[in-house]
Short mmCIF file of C-alpha atoms in Angstrom, two decimals:
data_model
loop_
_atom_site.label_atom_id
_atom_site.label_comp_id
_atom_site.label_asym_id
_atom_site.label_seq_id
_atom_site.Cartn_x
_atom_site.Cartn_y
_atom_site.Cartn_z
CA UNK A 197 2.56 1.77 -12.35
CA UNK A 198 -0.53 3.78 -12.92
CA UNK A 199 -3.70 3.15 -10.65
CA UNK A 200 -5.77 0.87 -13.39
CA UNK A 201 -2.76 -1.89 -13.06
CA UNK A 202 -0.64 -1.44 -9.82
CA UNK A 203 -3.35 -0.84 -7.43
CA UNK A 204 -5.95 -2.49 -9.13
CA UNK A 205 -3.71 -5.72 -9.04
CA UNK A 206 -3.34 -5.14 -5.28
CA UNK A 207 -6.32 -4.69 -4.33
CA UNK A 208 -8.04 -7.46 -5.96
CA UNK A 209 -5.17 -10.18 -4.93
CA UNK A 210 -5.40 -8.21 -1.42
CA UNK A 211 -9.28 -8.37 -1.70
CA UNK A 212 -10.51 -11.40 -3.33
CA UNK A 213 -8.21 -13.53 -4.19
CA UNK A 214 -5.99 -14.11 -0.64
CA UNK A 215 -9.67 -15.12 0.68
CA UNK A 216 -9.30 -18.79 -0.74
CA UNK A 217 -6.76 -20.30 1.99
CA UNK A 218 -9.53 -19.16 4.20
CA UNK A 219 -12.19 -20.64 2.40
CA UNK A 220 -9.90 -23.91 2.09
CA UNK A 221 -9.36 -24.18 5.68
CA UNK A 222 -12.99 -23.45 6.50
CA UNK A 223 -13.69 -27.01 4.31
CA UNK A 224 -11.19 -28.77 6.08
CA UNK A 225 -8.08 -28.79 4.43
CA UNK A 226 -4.63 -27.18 5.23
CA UNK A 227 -2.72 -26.28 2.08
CA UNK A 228 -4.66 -28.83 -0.64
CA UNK A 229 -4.82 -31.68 1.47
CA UNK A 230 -8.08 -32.61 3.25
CA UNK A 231 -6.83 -32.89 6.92
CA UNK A 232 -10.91 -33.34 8.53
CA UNK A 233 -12.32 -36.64 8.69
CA UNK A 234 -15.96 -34.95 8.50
CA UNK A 235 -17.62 -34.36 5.40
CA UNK A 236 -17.73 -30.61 4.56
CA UNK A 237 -21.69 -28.85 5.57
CA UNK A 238 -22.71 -25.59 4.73
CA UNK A 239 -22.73 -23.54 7.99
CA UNK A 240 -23.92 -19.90 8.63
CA UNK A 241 -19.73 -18.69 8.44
CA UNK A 242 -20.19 -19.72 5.31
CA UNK A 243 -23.42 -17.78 4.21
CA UNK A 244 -20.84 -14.97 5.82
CA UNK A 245 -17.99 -15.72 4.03
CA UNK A 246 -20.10 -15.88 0.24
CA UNK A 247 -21.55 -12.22 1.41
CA UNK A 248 -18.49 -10.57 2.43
CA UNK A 249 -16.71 -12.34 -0.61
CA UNK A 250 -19.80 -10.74 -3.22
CA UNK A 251 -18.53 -7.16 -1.75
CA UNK A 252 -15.21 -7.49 -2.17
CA UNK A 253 -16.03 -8.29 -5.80
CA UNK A 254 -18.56 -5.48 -5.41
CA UNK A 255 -15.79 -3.13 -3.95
CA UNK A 256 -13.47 -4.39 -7.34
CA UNK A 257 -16.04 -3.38 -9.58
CA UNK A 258 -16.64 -0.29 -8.32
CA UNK A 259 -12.73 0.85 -7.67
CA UNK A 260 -12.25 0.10 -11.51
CA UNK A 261 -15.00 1.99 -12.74
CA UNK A 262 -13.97 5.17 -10.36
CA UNK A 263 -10.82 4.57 -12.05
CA UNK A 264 -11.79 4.39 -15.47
CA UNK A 265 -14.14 7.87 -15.54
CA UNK A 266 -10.63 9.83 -14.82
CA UNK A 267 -8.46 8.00 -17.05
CA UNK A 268 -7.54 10.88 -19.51
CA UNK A 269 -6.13 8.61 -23.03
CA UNK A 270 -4.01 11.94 -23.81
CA UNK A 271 -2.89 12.99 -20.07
CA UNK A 272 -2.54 16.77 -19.75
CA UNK A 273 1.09 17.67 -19.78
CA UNK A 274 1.70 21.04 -18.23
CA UNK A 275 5.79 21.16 -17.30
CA UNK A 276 8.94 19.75 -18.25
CA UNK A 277 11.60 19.33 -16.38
CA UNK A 278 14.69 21.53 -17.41
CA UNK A 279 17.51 19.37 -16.32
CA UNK A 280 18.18 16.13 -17.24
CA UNK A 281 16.14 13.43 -15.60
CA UNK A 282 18.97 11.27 -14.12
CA UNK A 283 21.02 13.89 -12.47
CA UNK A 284 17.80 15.18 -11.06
CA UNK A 285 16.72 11.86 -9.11
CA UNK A 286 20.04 11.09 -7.97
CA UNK A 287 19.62 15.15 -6.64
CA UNK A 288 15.50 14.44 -5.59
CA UNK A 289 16.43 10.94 -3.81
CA UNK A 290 19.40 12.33 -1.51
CA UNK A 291 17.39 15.97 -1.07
CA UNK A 292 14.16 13.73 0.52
CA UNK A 293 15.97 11.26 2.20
CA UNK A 294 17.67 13.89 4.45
CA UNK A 295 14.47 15.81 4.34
CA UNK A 296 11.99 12.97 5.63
CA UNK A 297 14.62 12.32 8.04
CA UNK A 298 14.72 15.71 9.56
CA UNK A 299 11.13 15.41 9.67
CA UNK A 300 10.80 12.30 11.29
CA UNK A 301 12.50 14.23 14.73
CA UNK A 302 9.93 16.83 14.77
CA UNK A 303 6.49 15.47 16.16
CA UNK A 304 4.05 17.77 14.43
CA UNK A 305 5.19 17.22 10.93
CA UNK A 306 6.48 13.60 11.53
CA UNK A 307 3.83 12.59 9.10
CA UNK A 308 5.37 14.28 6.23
CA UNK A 309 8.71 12.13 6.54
CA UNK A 310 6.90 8.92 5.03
CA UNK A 311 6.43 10.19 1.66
CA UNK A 312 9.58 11.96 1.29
CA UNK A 313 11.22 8.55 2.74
CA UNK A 314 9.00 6.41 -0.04
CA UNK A 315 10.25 8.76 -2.75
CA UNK A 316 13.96 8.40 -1.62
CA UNK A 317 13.29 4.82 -2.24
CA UNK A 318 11.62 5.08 -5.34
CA UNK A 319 13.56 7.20 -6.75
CA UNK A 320 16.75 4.74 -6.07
CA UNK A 321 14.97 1.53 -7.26
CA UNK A 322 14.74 3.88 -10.14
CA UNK A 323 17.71 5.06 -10.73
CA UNK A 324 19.57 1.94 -10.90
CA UNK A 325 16.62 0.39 -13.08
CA UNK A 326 17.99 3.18 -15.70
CA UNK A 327 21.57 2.55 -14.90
CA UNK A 328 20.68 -1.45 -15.92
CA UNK A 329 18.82 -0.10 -19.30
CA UNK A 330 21.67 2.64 -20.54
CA UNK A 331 24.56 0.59 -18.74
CA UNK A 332 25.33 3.22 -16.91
CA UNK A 333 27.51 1.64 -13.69
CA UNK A 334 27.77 4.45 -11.69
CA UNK A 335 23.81 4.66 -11.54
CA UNK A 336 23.61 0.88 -11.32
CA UNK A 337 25.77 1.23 -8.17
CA UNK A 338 24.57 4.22 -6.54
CA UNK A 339 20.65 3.59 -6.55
CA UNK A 340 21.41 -0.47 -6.34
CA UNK A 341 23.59 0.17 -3.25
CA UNK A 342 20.67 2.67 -1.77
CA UNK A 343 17.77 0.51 -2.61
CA UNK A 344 19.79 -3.14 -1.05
CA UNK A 345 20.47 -0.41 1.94
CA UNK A 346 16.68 0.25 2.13
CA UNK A 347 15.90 -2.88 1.28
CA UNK A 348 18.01 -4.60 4.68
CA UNK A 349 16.56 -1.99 6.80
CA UNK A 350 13.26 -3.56 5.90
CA UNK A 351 14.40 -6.81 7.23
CA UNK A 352 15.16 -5.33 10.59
CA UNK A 353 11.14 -3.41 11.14
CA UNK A 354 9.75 -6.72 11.82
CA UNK A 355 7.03 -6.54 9.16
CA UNK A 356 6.20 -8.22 6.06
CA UNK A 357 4.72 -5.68 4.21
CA UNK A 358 7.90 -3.50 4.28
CA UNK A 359 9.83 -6.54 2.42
CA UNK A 360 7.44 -6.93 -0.01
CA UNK A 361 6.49 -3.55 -0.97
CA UNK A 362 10.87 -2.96 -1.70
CA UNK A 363 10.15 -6.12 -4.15
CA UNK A 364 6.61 -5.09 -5.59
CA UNK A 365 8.62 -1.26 -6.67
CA UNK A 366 12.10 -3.26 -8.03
CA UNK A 367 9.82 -5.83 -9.98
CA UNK A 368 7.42 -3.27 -11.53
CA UNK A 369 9.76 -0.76 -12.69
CA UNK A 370 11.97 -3.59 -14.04
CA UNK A 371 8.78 -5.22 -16.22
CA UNK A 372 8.59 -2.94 -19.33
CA UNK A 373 11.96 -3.64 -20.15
CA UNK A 374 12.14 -7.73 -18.67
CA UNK A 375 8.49 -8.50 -19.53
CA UNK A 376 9.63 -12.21 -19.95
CA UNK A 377 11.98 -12.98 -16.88
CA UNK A 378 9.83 -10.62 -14.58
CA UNK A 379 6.92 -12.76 -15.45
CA UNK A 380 8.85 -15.98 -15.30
CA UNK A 381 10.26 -14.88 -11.38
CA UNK A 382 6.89 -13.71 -10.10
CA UNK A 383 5.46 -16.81 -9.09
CA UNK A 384 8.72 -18.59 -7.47
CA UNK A 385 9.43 -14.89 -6.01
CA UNK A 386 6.13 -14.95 -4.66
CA UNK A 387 6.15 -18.35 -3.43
CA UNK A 388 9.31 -17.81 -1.78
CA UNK A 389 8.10 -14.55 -0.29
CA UNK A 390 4.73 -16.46 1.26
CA UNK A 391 7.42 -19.60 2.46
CA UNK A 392 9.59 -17.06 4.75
CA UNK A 393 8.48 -14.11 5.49
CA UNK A 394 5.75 -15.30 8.26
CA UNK A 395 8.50 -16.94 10.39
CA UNK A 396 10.93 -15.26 9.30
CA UNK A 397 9.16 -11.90 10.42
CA UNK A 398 7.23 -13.20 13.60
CA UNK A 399 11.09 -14.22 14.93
CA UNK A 400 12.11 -10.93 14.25
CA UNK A 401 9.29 -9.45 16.01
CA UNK A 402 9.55 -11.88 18.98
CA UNK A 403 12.86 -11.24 19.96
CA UNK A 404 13.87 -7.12 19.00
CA UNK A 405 10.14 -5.66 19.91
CA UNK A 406 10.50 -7.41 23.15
CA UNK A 407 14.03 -5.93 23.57
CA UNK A 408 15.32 -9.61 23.89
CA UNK A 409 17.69 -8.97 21.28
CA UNK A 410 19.20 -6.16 18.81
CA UNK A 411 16.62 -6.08 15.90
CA UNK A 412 20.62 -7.33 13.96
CA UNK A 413 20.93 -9.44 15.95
CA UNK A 414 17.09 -11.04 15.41
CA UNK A 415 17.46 -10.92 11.75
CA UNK A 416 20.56 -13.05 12.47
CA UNK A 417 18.66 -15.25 14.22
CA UNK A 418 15.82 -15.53 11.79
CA UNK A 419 17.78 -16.42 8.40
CA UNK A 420 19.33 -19.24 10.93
CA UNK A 421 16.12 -19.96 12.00
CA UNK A 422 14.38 -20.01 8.42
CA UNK A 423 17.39 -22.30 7.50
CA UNK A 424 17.64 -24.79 9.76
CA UNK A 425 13.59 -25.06 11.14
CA UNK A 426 11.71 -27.98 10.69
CA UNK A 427 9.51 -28.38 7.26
CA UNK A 428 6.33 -29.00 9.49
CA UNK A 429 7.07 -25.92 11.61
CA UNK A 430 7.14 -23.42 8.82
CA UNK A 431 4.04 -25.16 7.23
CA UNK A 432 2.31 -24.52 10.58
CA UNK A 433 3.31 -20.85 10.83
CA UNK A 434 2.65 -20.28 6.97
CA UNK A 435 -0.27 -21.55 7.33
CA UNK A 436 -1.92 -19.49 9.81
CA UNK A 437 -0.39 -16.35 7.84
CA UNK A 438 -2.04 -17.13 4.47
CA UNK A 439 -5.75 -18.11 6.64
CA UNK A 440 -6.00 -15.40 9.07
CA UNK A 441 -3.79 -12.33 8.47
CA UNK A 442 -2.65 -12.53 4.29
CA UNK A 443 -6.38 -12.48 3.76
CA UNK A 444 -8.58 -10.16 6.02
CA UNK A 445 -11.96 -11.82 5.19
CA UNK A 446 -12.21 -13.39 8.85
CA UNK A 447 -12.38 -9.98 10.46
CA UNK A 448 -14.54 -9.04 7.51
CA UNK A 449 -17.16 -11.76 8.19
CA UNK A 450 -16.92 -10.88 12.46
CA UNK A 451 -18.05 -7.44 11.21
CA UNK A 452 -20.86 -8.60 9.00
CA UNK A 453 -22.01 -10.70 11.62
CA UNK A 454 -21.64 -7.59 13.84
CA UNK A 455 -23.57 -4.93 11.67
CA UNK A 456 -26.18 -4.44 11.18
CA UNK A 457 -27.26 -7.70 13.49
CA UNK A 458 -26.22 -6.79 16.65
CA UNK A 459 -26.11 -2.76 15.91
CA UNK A 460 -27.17 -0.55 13.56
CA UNK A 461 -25.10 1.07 10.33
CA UNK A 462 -22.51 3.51 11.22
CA UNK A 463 -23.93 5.61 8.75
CA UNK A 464 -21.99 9.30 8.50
CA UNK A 465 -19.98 8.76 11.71
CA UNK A 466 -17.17 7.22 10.17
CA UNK A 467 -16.79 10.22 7.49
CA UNK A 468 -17.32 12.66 10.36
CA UNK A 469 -14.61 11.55 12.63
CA UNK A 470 -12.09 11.45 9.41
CA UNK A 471 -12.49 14.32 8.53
CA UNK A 472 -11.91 16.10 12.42
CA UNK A 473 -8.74 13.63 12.21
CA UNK A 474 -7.29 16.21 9.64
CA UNK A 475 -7.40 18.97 12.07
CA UNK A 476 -4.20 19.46 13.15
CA UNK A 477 -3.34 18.94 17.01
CA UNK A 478 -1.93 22.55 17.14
CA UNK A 479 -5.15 23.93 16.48
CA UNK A 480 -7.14 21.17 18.15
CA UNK A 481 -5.30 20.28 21.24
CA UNK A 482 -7.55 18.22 23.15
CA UNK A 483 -8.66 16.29 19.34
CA UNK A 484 -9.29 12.86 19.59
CA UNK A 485 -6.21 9.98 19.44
CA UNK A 486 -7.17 8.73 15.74
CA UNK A 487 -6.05 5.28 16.65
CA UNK A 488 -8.25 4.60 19.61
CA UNK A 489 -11.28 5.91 17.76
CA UNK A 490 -11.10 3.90 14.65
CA UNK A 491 -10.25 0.86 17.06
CA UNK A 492 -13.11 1.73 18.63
CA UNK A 493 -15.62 -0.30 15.76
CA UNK A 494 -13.53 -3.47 16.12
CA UNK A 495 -13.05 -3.66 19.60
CA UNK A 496 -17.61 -3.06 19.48
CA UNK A 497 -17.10 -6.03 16.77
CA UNK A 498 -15.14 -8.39 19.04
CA UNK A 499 -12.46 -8.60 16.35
CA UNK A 500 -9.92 -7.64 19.20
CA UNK A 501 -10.05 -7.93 22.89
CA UNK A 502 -9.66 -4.11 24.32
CA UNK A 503 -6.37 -5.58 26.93
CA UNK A 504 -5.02 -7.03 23.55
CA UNK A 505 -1.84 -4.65 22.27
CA UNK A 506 -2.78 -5.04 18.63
CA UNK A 507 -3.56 -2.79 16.12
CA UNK A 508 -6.60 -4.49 13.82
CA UNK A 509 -7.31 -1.38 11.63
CA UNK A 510 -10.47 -1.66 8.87
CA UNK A 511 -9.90 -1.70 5.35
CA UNK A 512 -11.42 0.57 3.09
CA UNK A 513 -14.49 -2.28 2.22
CA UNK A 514 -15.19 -2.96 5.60
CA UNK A 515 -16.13 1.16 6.75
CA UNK A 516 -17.93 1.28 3.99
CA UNK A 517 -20.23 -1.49 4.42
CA UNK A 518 -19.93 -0.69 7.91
CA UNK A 519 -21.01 3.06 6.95
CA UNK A 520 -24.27 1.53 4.75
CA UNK A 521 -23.93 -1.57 3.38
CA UNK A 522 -23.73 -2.69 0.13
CA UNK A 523 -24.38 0.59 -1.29
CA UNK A 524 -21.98 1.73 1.50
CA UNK A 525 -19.24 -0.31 0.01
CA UNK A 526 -19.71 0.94 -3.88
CA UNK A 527 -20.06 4.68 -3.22
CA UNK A 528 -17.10 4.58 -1.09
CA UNK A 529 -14.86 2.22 -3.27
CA UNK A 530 -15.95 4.14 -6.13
CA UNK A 531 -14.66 7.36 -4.73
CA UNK A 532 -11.36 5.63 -4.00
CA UNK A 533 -10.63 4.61 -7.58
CA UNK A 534 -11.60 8.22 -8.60
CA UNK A 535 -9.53 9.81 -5.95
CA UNK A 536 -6.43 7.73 -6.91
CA UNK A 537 -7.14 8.19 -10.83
CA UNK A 538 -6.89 11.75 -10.44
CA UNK A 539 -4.50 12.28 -8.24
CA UNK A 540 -1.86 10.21 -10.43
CA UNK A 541 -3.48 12.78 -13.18
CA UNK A 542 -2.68 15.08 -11.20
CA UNK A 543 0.89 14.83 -10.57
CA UNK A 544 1.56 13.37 -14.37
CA UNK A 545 0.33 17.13 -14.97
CA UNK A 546 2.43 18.74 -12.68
CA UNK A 547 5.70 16.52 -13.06
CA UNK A 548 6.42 16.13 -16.70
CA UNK A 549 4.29 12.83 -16.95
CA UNK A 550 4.17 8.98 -16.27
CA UNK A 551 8.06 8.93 -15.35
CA UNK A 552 8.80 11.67 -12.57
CA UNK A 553 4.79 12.12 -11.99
CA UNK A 554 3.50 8.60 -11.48
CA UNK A 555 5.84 6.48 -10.77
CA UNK A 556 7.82 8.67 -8.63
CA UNK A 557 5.93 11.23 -7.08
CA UNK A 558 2.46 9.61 -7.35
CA UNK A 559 3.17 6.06 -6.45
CA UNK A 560 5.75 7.29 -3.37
CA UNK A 561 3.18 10.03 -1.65
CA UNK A 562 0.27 8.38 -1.74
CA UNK A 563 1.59 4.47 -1.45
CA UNK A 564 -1.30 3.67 0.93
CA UNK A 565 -3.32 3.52 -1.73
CA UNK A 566 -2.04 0.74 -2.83
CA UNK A 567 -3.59 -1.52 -0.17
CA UNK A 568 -6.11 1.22 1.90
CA UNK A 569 -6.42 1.71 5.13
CA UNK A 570 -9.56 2.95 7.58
CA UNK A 571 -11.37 5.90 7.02
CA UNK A 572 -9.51 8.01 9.27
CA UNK A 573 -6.09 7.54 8.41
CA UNK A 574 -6.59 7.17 4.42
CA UNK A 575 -8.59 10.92 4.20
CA UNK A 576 -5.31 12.08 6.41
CA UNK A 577 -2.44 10.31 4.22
CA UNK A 578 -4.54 11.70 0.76
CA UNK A 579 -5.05 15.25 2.53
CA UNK A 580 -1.33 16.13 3.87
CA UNK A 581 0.03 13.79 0.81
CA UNK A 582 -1.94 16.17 -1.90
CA UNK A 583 -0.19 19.07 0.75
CA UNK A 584 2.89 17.72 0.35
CA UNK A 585 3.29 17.03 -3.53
CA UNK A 586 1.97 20.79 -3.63
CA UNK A 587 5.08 21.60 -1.63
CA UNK A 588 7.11 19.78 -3.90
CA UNK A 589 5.69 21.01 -6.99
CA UNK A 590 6.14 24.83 -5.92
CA UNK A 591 9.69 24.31 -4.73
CA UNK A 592 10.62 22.98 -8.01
CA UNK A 593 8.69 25.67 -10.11
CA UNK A 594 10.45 28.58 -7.96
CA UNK A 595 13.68 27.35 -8.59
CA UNK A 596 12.45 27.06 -12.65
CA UNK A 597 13.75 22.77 -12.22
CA UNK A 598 10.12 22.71 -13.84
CA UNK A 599 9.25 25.38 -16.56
CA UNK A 600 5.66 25.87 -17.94
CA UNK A 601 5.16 23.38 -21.40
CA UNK A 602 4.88 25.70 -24.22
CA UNK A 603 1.28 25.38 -25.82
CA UNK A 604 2.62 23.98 -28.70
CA UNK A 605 5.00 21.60 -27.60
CA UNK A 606 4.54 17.71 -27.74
CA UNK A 607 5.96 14.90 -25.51
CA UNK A 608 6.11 11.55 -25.80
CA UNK A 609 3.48 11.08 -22.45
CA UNK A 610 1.26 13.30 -24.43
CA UNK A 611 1.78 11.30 -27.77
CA UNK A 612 1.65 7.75 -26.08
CA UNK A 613 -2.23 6.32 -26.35
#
């Protein structure tokens, strides 16, 4: 679950790979069946799909070599924890849930309660992966039953990505020890996943956003829905998914037809207005909604009409060609994969290593990483995130749950290659 595999693996399916449904549809099939009676003909789209396609790969390139100038072979181990790991991640997992919710209720930290929620859940998908290794029941019960709570509640928000983030965390922490049946379930789980979850969410949506119904009583009506709908219907809905909203390279190509053709390269503005997005509203009162200015760029772009109420956020890729182009898109990507390297370096150091550090701590605070998000919000989630594990980290040292690793004392993170 360190950055080289997990995020790398996200961010090139995310990145380059999603991009061929679009690519299929813009030849004239739907699925693998050739549904246009017209020959397929170059057009300019798809001069604009090849470029934006060539930075993605760019963007790959570049995220992996970030990543690979802070991978330490012999991470720096400087704590231990001085309880027993089990007992203390049944103790971290109820401590943050009730912590992230408190937060949640109080405006100016609100931000806070999303990585103490994501370690919660991490820390339960955990749990009963242990409990399932040392047949421990009582673990196997009490972080199953928290993670298949979690896991419903995701069902109820209305969005995909909730869903399949709860299976992404379950199927990579149950790998090392299932290599063979987690491989042999990936592609039917992901097929599944990519057969349901578009209607099954937009239903969802439809009906408890609108206040129609209960967001129960939508889910109820979904799995009936899912069930019982027509083959051709679902095909129709999944289809539209997997072109336009699976894969991002449509809004990607609007923005490369946008810049620097119809206006010039955003240059530092981008980076500028991130960083002021830190500043806290307390000190800053009259500071800038961070939304409407990074929606600013694609409502410019025509991406999104400004009456629309959608939320069509840039990825990483696209602000930093939109910042300078190609060269735009390495630096930036670069940075990323060197950010995310050393910040899972980071907390292996702090935490004990790859166990409590990465895949806990790490992999819970700083989850956007995984996929990216604009400029704006990504500096904020890795500034008050870094804050955050600090917090953490100095809570635990104060009450000696972590105690300084003598000099000359090994570990099996520092022994492992």
């Amino acid at each position: 679950m360190r950055p080289i595999v997990l995020i790398q693996l996200i961010f090139a399916g995310f990145m380059c790979t999603t991009s061929i449904f679009y690519f299929l549809d813009h030849m004239g099939y739907e699925y693998f069946n050739k549904v246009s009676i017209l020959p397929f003909k170059a057009t300019q789209q798809t001069y604009f799909i090849a470029e934006c396609q060539r930075l993605s790969l760019l963007a790959h390139a570049a995220l992996v070599t970030g990543m690979i100038l802070k991978i330490k072979q012999y991470p720096i181990i400087k704590h231990r924890l001085n309880i027993n790991l089990d007992f203390f991640l049944i103790w971290l997992c109820v401590a943050c849930y009730l912590l992230g919710a408190a937060t949640s209720r109080i405006h100016s930290i609100s931000q806070f309660s999303f990585g103490l929620i994501n370690i919660s859940i991490t820390c339960s998908a955990f749990i009963f992966v242990r409990g399932i290794v040392k047949r421990k029941t009582g673990f196997m019960l009490f972080g199953g039953g928290l993670f298949l709570v979690n896991f419903l509640a995701s069902t109820l928000t209305g969005y995909k990505e909730s869903i399949i983030i709860n299976v992404i965390i379950i199927g990579f922490l149950l790998y090392p020890y299932f290599k063979k049946l987690i491989l042999t379930l990936a592609i039917p789980t992901i097929y599944i996943l990519l057969y349901i979850l578009p209607t099954f969410a937009s239903i969802v949506r439809s009906q408890s956003w609108s206040g129609q119904k209960s967001a129960q009583e939508a889910r109820t009506e979904a799995f009936n829905a899912v069930l019982v709908s027509d083959e051709a219907d679902i095909n129709e809905t999944n289809w539209a998914f997997l072109t336009l909203r699976l894969s991002e390279i449509d809004m990607f190509t609007q923005f490369a037809k946008h810049v620097p053709g119809e206006r010039d390269y955003y240059g530092f503005e981008i980076i500028k207005n991130s960083v002021l997005a830190i500043i806290p509203r307390a000190i800053w009162p009259n500071k800038f909604v961070t939304e409407t200015i990074s929606m600013e760029r694609v409502y410019d772009a025509g991406v999104a009409n400004r009456n629309s109420n959608v939320s069509a956020k840039t990825r990483p890729v696209v602000d930093g060609y939109l910042s300078a182009g190609g060269i735009g898109v390495f630096i930036s990507i670069f940075l990323y994969g060197m950010i995310a390297q050393s910040l899972c370096n980071k907390a292996e150091e702090w935490f004990g290593g790859y166990e409590l550090g990465c895949i806990v701590i790490f992999n819970a605070i700083f989850q956007n990483l995984w996929r990216g998000n604009n400029f704006e919000f990504l500096l904020n989630n890795i500034f008050y995130g870094y804050l955050a594990m600090y917090a953490i980290y100095w809570i635990l040292r104060r009450s000696n749950t972590l105690i300084e690793l003598d000099v000359y004392e090994d570990t099996a993170d520092q022994r492992r290659v």
